[in-house]
Short mmCIF file of C-alpha atoms in Angstrom, two decimals:
data_model
loop_
_atom_site.label_atom_id
_atom_site.label_comp_id
_atom_site.label_asym_id
_atom_site.label_seq_id
_atom_site.Cartn_x
_atom_site.Cartn_y
_atom_site.Cartn_z
CA MET A 1 -26.53 101.61 -72.59
CA ILE A 2 -22.97 102.00 -73.89
CA GLU A 3 -24.27 103.50 -76.87
CA ASP A 4 -26.24 106.02 -74.95
CA LEU A 5 -23.39 106.89 -72.66
CA TYR A 6 -21.05 107.34 -75.89
CA PHE A 7 -23.24 109.73 -77.78
CA ALA A 8 -24.29 111.66 -74.71
CA VAL A 9 -20.51 112.34 -74.08
CA ARG A 10 -19.79 112.86 -77.87
CA LYS A 11 -22.15 116.16 -77.31
CA LEU A 12 -18.84 117.92 -75.32
CA GLY A 13 -16.85 117.61 -78.62
CA VAL A 14 -14.32 115.48 -76.93
CA GLY A 15 -15.98 112.15 -76.65
CA VAL A 16 -15.40 109.13 -74.54
CA LEU A 17 -15.65 105.66 -76.58
CA LEU A 18 -16.35 102.73 -73.89
CA THR A 19 -14.60 99.32 -75.89
CA LEU A 20 -15.69 96.47 -73.75
CA MET A 21 -12.20 94.39 -72.59
CA ALA A 22 -11.87 90.11 -71.97
CA GLY A 23 -13.76 89.41 -68.55
CA GLY A 24 -16.09 92.44 -69.05
CA MET A 25 -14.05 95.53 -67.98
CA MET A 26 -14.35 98.52 -70.01
CA GLU A 27 -11.80 100.83 -71.09
CA ALA A 28 -12.30 104.59 -71.64
CA GLN A 29 -10.36 106.15 -74.95
CA GLN A 30 -10.96 109.46 -75.75
CA VAL A 31 -12.56 110.37 -79.44
CA CYS A 32 -12.33 113.38 -81.59
CA ASN A 33 -14.29 114.57 -84.35
CA ASN A 34 -12.41 117.74 -84.80
CA THR A 35 -15.23 119.77 -84.16
CA ASP A 36 -14.50 123.28 -83.18
CA PRO A 37 -16.46 125.01 -80.15
CA GLY A 38 -19.65 126.30 -80.38
CA THR A 39 -20.21 130.46 -80.70
CA ASN A 40 -20.14 131.19 -76.63
CA ALA A 41 -17.39 131.77 -74.52
CA GLY A 42 -16.70 128.62 -72.73
CA ASP A 43 -17.65 125.86 -75.42
CA LEU A 44 -15.46 123.22 -75.77
CA GLY A 45 -14.18 121.42 -79.24
CA CYS A 46 -11.37 118.83 -79.56
CA VAL A 47 -8.41 118.93 -82.19
CA SER A 48 -6.54 115.30 -83.51
CA PHE A 49 -3.12 115.91 -85.34
CA THR A 50 0.09 114.41 -85.27
CA TYR A 51 3.00 115.46 -82.98
CA ARG A 52 6.20 114.40 -81.77
CA GLY A 53 5.32 111.48 -84.72
CA GLN A 54 2.30 110.60 -82.88
CA GLN A 55 -1.61 110.95 -83.23
CA VAL A 56 -2.62 113.18 -80.27
CA THR A 57 -6.33 114.62 -79.29
CA TYR A 58 -6.36 118.25 -77.59
CA THR A 59 -9.22 120.38 -76.15
CA THR A 60 -10.26 123.01 -77.50
CA VAL A 61 -12.26 126.27 -75.89
CA ARG A 62 -14.09 129.43 -77.17
CA ALA A 63 -12.37 132.04 -76.18
CA ALA A 64 -13.69 135.75 -74.99
CA ASP A 65 -12.03 136.81 -77.64
CA GLY A 66 -14.54 135.18 -79.90
CA LYS A 67 -11.37 132.72 -81.13
CA VAL A 68 -11.18 129.11 -80.98
CA TRP A 69 -7.92 127.93 -78.81
CA LEU A 70 -6.26 125.48 -77.48
CA GLN A 71 -6.50 124.92 -73.86
CA GLN A 72 -3.55 122.89 -73.38
CA ASN A 73 0.06 123.53 -74.44
CA LEU A 74 1.53 121.73 -76.71
CA GLY A 75 3.15 118.90 -75.63
CA SER A 76 1.09 118.71 -72.44
CA SER A 77 -1.08 115.17 -71.88
CA ARG A 78 -4.14 117.07 -70.64
CA THR A 79 -5.80 120.36 -69.40
CA ALA A 80 -4.73 121.71 -66.76
CA GLU A 81 -6.08 121.29 -63.16
CA SER A 82 -4.05 123.05 -61.09
CA THR A 83 -1.68 125.97 -61.63
CA ASN A 84 1.49 123.85 -61.06
CA ASP A 85 0.03 120.44 -62.94
CA GLU A 86 2.87 119.06 -63.87
CA GLU A 87 0.96 117.03 -66.40
CA SER A 88 -0.32 119.98 -68.16
CA TYR A 89 3.02 122.18 -68.21
CA GLY A 90 3.83 120.53 -71.67
CA ASP A 91 7.09 121.47 -73.80
CA LEU A 92 9.46 124.11 -73.85
CA PHE A 93 10.52 125.59 -77.04
CA GLN A 94 13.09 127.89 -77.68
CA TRP A 95 12.28 130.50 -79.98
CA GLY A 96 11.93 130.66 -83.76
CA ARG A 97 12.30 126.42 -83.33
CA TRP A 98 9.35 123.32 -83.94
CA ASP A 99 9.06 119.88 -83.03
CA ASP A 100 12.90 118.63 -83.35
CA GLY A 101 12.83 116.99 -79.97
CA HIS A 102 14.61 119.87 -78.27
CA GLN A 103 11.91 120.95 -76.68
CA LEU A 104 11.29 118.31 -74.77
CA ARG A 105 12.19 118.86 -71.09
CA ASN A 106 14.69 116.84 -70.70
CA SER A 107 16.21 117.01 -74.13
CA ALA A 108 20.48 116.86 -74.64
CA ILE A 109 21.98 120.65 -74.11
CA GLY A 110 24.52 121.32 -77.21
CA SER A 111 26.72 124.48 -78.25
CA VAL A 112 25.56 126.81 -80.52
CA PRO A 113 25.62 125.69 -84.39
CA SER A 114 28.31 126.99 -87.06
CA VAL A 115 25.25 128.75 -88.40
CA ASN A 116 22.83 130.03 -85.91
CA LYS A 117 19.96 130.46 -87.92
CA PRO A 118 16.93 128.78 -88.88
CA ASP A 119 18.46 127.19 -91.92
CA GLY A 120 21.70 126.06 -89.43
CA LEU A 121 20.21 123.50 -87.54
CA GLN A 122 20.09 121.02 -89.68
CA GLY A 123 18.03 118.28 -88.17
CA SER A 124 19.68 118.94 -84.45
CA SER A 125 17.24 117.76 -82.04
CA GLU A 126 19.73 119.25 -79.32
CA TYR A 127 18.57 122.37 -76.88
CA ILE A 128 21.27 124.83 -77.79
CA THR A 129 23.25 126.75 -75.35
CA GLY A 130 24.79 130.45 -75.87
CA GLY A 131 22.63 132.37 -77.78
CA TRP A 132 20.39 130.92 -80.51
CA TRP A 133 19.52 132.86 -83.08
CA SER A 134 21.24 135.46 -81.42
CA SER A 135 21.48 138.00 -84.45
CA ASN A 136 18.21 139.48 -83.15
CA GLY A 137 16.18 140.25 -86.00
CA SER A 138 13.16 142.28 -86.03
CA GLY A 139 12.47 140.93 -89.35
CA ASP A 140 13.39 137.71 -88.66
CA LYS A 141 9.75 135.48 -88.32
CA TRP A 142 8.07 132.52 -86.51
CA THR A 143 5.48 131.52 -89.29
CA GLY A 144 6.82 128.64 -91.42
CA THR A 145 4.80 125.81 -92.12
CA ASN A 146 7.15 123.41 -92.98
CA LEU A 147 11.21 122.92 -93.61
CA THR A 148 10.52 124.13 -97.46
CA ASP A 149 9.89 127.87 -95.91
CA VAL A 150 13.11 127.41 -93.60
CA THR A 151 15.48 130.96 -94.49
CA GLU A 152 18.00 132.33 -92.71
CA THR A 153 14.92 134.95 -91.32
CA GLU A 154 11.76 131.92 -91.20
CA SER A 155 11.51 129.52 -88.99
CA ILE A 156 8.50 127.01 -89.02
CA ASP A 157 5.56 127.60 -86.32
CA PRO A 158 5.20 124.71 -84.41
CA CYS A 159 0.89 125.15 -84.31
CA LYS A 160 1.13 124.36 -87.89
CA ALA A 161 1.13 121.09 -86.79
CA ILE A 162 -2.20 120.84 -85.77
CA GLY A 163 -3.09 122.21 -89.30
CA PRO A 164 -2.80 125.42 -91.70
CA ASN A 165 -5.41 127.59 -89.93
CA TRP A 166 -3.75 127.18 -86.59
CA ALA A 167 -0.63 129.80 -85.55
CA LEU A 168 1.34 130.73 -82.82
CA PRO A 169 -0.21 133.89 -80.82
CA SER A 170 0.81 137.38 -82.09
CA GLN A 171 1.60 140.31 -79.62
CA ALA A 172 -1.62 141.61 -80.17
CA ASP A 173 -3.76 138.05 -79.99
CA TRP A 174 -2.05 137.76 -75.99
CA GLU A 175 -3.05 141.58 -75.07
CA ASN A 176 -6.12 141.20 -76.43
CA ILE A 177 -7.11 137.83 -74.57
CA VAL A 178 -5.54 138.83 -71.09
CA PRO A 179 -7.92 141.81 -69.68
CA LEU A 180 -10.98 140.02 -72.07
CA GLU A 181 -10.39 136.76 -69.26
CA SER A 182 -9.08 138.36 -66.38
CA ILE A 183 -5.71 137.22 -66.56
CA SER A 184 -4.33 139.97 -63.78
CA THR A 185 -2.75 136.44 -61.28
CA ILE A 186 -1.50 133.36 -61.75
CA THR A 187 -5.01 131.44 -60.05
CA LYS A 188 -7.10 134.27 -62.37
CA ALA A 189 -4.87 132.77 -65.62
CA TYR A 190 -5.85 129.03 -64.42
CA GLU A 191 -9.53 129.60 -63.66
CA GLY A 192 -10.32 131.26 -67.02
CA ARG A 193 -11.06 129.56 -69.97
CA LEU A 194 -7.88 129.03 -71.23
CA LYS A 195 -6.63 126.89 -68.23
CA LEU A 196 -2.96 128.43 -68.31
CA PRO A 197 -0.53 126.39 -66.04
CA MET A 198 2.75 127.63 -64.60
CA GLY A 199 5.00 125.55 -66.72
CA GLY A 200 8.04 127.75 -66.18
CA TYR A 201 10.95 128.22 -68.91
CA ARG A 202 13.96 126.50 -69.35
CA SER A 203 17.40 129.20 -69.02
CA SER A 204 19.06 129.70 -71.86
CA SER A 205 21.85 127.60 -69.78
CA GLY A 206 19.41 124.68 -70.35
CA ALA A 207 18.75 125.04 -65.87
CA LEU A 208 14.43 124.58 -65.80
CA THR A 209 13.19 127.35 -63.87
CA PHE A 210 10.39 128.49 -62.11
CA VAL A 211 8.41 125.75 -63.02
CA GLY A 212 5.20 125.70 -60.86
CA GLN A 213 5.20 129.23 -60.20
CA ARG A 214 5.56 130.98 -63.37
CA GLY A 215 4.20 131.00 -67.18
CA TYR A 216 6.00 132.04 -69.94
CA PHE A 217 3.98 131.87 -73.04
CA TRP A 218 6.01 132.51 -76.73
CA SER A 219 4.45 134.94 -79.14
CA SER A 220 5.42 134.96 -82.87
CA GLY A 221 6.48 138.79 -82.56
CA THR A 222 10.52 139.62 -82.10
CA ALA A 223 11.76 141.82 -79.72
CA THR A 224 15.43 143.69 -79.39
CA SER A 225 16.42 141.23 -76.46
CA GLY A 226 15.14 138.45 -78.81
CA GLY A 227 11.08 137.12 -79.11
CA LYS A 228 7.90 138.03 -77.49
CA TYR A 229 5.81 136.41 -74.82
CA LEU A 230 3.19 136.38 -72.25
CA TYR A 231 4.81 136.92 -68.20
CA ILE A 232 2.75 135.98 -65.95
CA GLY A 233 3.73 136.35 -62.42
CA THR A 234 3.24 136.47 -58.62
CA ILE A 235 3.53 140.65 -58.90
CA SER A 236 2.80 141.41 -62.96
CA ILE A 237 1.62 139.91 -65.97
CA ASN A 238 2.55 141.51 -69.04
CA PRO A 239 1.75 140.18 -72.53
CA ALA A 240 4.26 142.21 -74.21
CA ALA A 241 7.58 140.93 -72.01
CA GLY A 242 10.72 140.42 -74.14
CA GLY A 243 13.25 137.66 -73.72
CA PRO A 244 16.56 136.09 -75.50
CA ARG A 245 15.48 133.32 -77.74
CA GLY A 246 17.65 130.95 -76.27
CA GLN A 247 15.10 130.57 -73.73
CA GLY A 248 12.68 127.68 -73.42
CA ALA A 249 8.73 128.70 -72.77
CA SER A 250 5.52 127.50 -73.14
CA VAL A 251 3.49 127.32 -77.00
CA ARG A 252 0.07 127.71 -76.74
CA CYS A 253 -1.67 127.67 -80.36
CA VAL A 254 -4.68 129.48 -81.73
CA LYS A 255 -6.55 129.23 -84.59
CA THR A 256 -6.48 132.22 -86.74
CA GLU A 257 -9.69 133.74 -88.67
CA ALA A 258 -8.97 132.77 -92.04
CA GLY A 259 -9.35 129.28 -90.43
CA LEU A 260 -12.94 130.18 -88.70
CA GLY A 261 -16.39 130.17 -90.15
CA THR A 262 -19.08 132.77 -90.64
CA THR A 263 -20.60 132.51 -87.33
CA ASP A 264 -17.08 132.25 -85.76
CA ILE A 265 -15.77 135.33 -85.90
CA SER A 266 -19.65 137.08 -85.77
CA PHE A 267 -18.48 137.54 -81.99
CA ASN A 268 -17.02 140.71 -83.01
CA ARG A 269 -19.11 142.21 -85.10
CA LYS A 270 -22.13 143.34 -84.47
CA SER A 271 -23.89 146.27 -84.93
CA VAL A 272 -22.29 148.41 -82.26
CA GLU A 273 -20.68 152.16 -82.48
CA VAL A 274 -18.82 153.18 -80.22
CA TYR A 275 -16.67 157.01 -80.44
CA PRO A 276 -15.16 158.96 -80.17
CA ASN A 277 -12.09 156.20 -80.16
CA PRO A 278 -9.40 157.10 -78.95
CA THR A 279 -11.39 159.60 -76.51
CA LYS A 280 -10.27 161.74 -73.75
CA GLY A 281 -13.34 160.95 -71.43
CA ILE A 282 -16.74 160.50 -72.81
CA LEU A 283 -18.00 157.55 -74.59
CA MET A 284 -21.10 157.76 -76.72
CA LEU A 285 -22.36 154.15 -78.03
CA LYS A 286 -24.80 154.21 -81.07
CA THR A 287 -26.85 150.76 -81.37
CA ASP A 288 -30.33 150.30 -82.32
CA SER A 289 -30.67 147.06 -79.64
CA ALA A 290 -31.45 147.53 -76.02
CA ILE A 291 -28.55 147.94 -74.06
CA GLN A 292 -28.23 145.59 -70.32
CA GLY A 293 -25.78 146.83 -69.62
CA VAL A 294 -21.91 147.72 -70.32
CA LYS A 295 -18.39 147.09 -68.42
CA VAL A 296 -14.96 148.58 -68.77
CA ILE A 297 -11.94 146.39 -68.53
CA ASN A 298 -8.38 147.63 -68.05
CA ALA A 299 -5.00 145.66 -69.56
CA ILE A 300 -4.64 143.86 -66.63
CA GLY A 301 -8.21 142.55 -66.42
CA GLN A 302 -9.36 144.88 -63.88
CA THR A 303 -12.98 146.16 -63.71
CA MET A 304 -13.25 149.88 -63.70
CA GLU A 305 -16.09 152.17 -61.65
CA VAL A 306 -17.13 154.01 -64.53
CA ASP A 307 -20.41 156.09 -65.10
CA PHE A 308 -23.28 155.11 -67.29
CA SER A 309 -26.56 156.84 -68.79
CA ASP A 310 -28.23 157.89 -71.78
CA ARG A 311 -25.80 155.34 -73.84
CA GLN A 312 -22.28 157.08 -72.54
CA ILE A 313 -19.65 156.17 -70.31
CA ASN A 314 -17.96 158.43 -68.29
CA MET A 315 -14.20 157.53 -68.72
CA ASN A 316 -12.72 160.66 -67.18
CA GLY A 317 -11.53 159.29 -63.87
CA LEU A 318 -9.36 156.37 -65.24
CA SER A 319 -5.67 156.88 -66.69
CA GLN A 320 -4.70 157.22 -70.06
CA GLY A 321 -4.10 154.20 -71.99
CA LEU A 322 -5.92 150.86 -73.01
CA TYR A 323 -9.46 149.34 -72.08
CA TRP A 324 -12.24 146.95 -72.74
CA VAL A 325 -15.62 148.11 -73.25
CA GLU A 326 -18.17 145.34 -73.26
CA ILE A 327 -21.42 146.04 -74.06
CA LYS A 328 -25.09 143.20 -73.08
CA LEU A 329 -27.44 144.36 -75.31
CA LYS A 330 -30.82 142.47 -73.95
CA ASN A 331 -31.63 140.86 -77.36
CA GLY A 332 -28.95 138.16 -75.53
CA GLU A 333 -25.66 139.34 -77.86
CA THR A 334 -21.94 141.08 -76.41
CA VAL A 335 -19.93 142.67 -77.79
CA LEU A 336 -16.71 144.00 -77.75
CA LYS A 337 -14.74 147.45 -78.12
CA LYS A 338 -11.20 148.13 -77.66
CA ILE A 339 -10.68 152.16 -76.74
CA MET A 340 -7.71 153.86 -76.42
CA LYS A 341 -8.16 156.71 -73.50
CA ASN A 342 -5.93 159.85 -73.93
#
């Protein structure tokens, strides 16, 4: 009975091992075989790694962009079960800092170091107030793998704790995933495949702000004001927001294409041509397969009304900007194309 249950749940990617305890009691333990999700959007997997000096297991998910994402924030104890699930919030990193303890929501507060850049941290575990890495250079990077990579302009990517093929999302990653996962409201952000909770942020003074109400998720890109992040608020969603590096925000990790197998990335490489791109209005589709239907999605995840006939999409009624075209083929395949409307 126990073996049957164990092998059944293993099929989900994240297993549950049942072990007999004294007196016939049973204890559930999470077991992970480090298997990536299947190729279908929404498929789940898991990954085990060392974080804060302890072995942890996180759930992974195949998102609508075809990539594998963590379905949890770094430092969380589980995938979100609501928009304001405290156990899913995780830690709040200052832009450009790694797993040194500063990211804990109750970490001690410290002043700006004498060398206010990554190579001046010297193992500090304090949350820095007063303007961390305040030079805001456009060439600064948050992509390093370990301490040997740390320089005055490059810091360690905390997602590298999972493995070399994991990374902080780029600004482009967030811009792509927002419309594909229909992240248009706080509720939609949680209900989608990424299960994004509203963990708030920690201000440059160290105060916790908008916890349970808004979401802030760092990207690896820089901004004139500091670092780029995905903002999820009550009124707007902005995958290209920018803010001071001294504020603490959530970190959600994505597996890079270099770490994906051929079957993983084929999701975005189907034999469908879409032209002209950019387009002024009429978009042409060319494919050897029969088309079941098309959907046009704007940059904030809204499905737009368009006419589709004779393998032509009429986008004349749409405003200028970035759109995603989802093409469903009768053979069961789904193709996603990014289109610019002029």
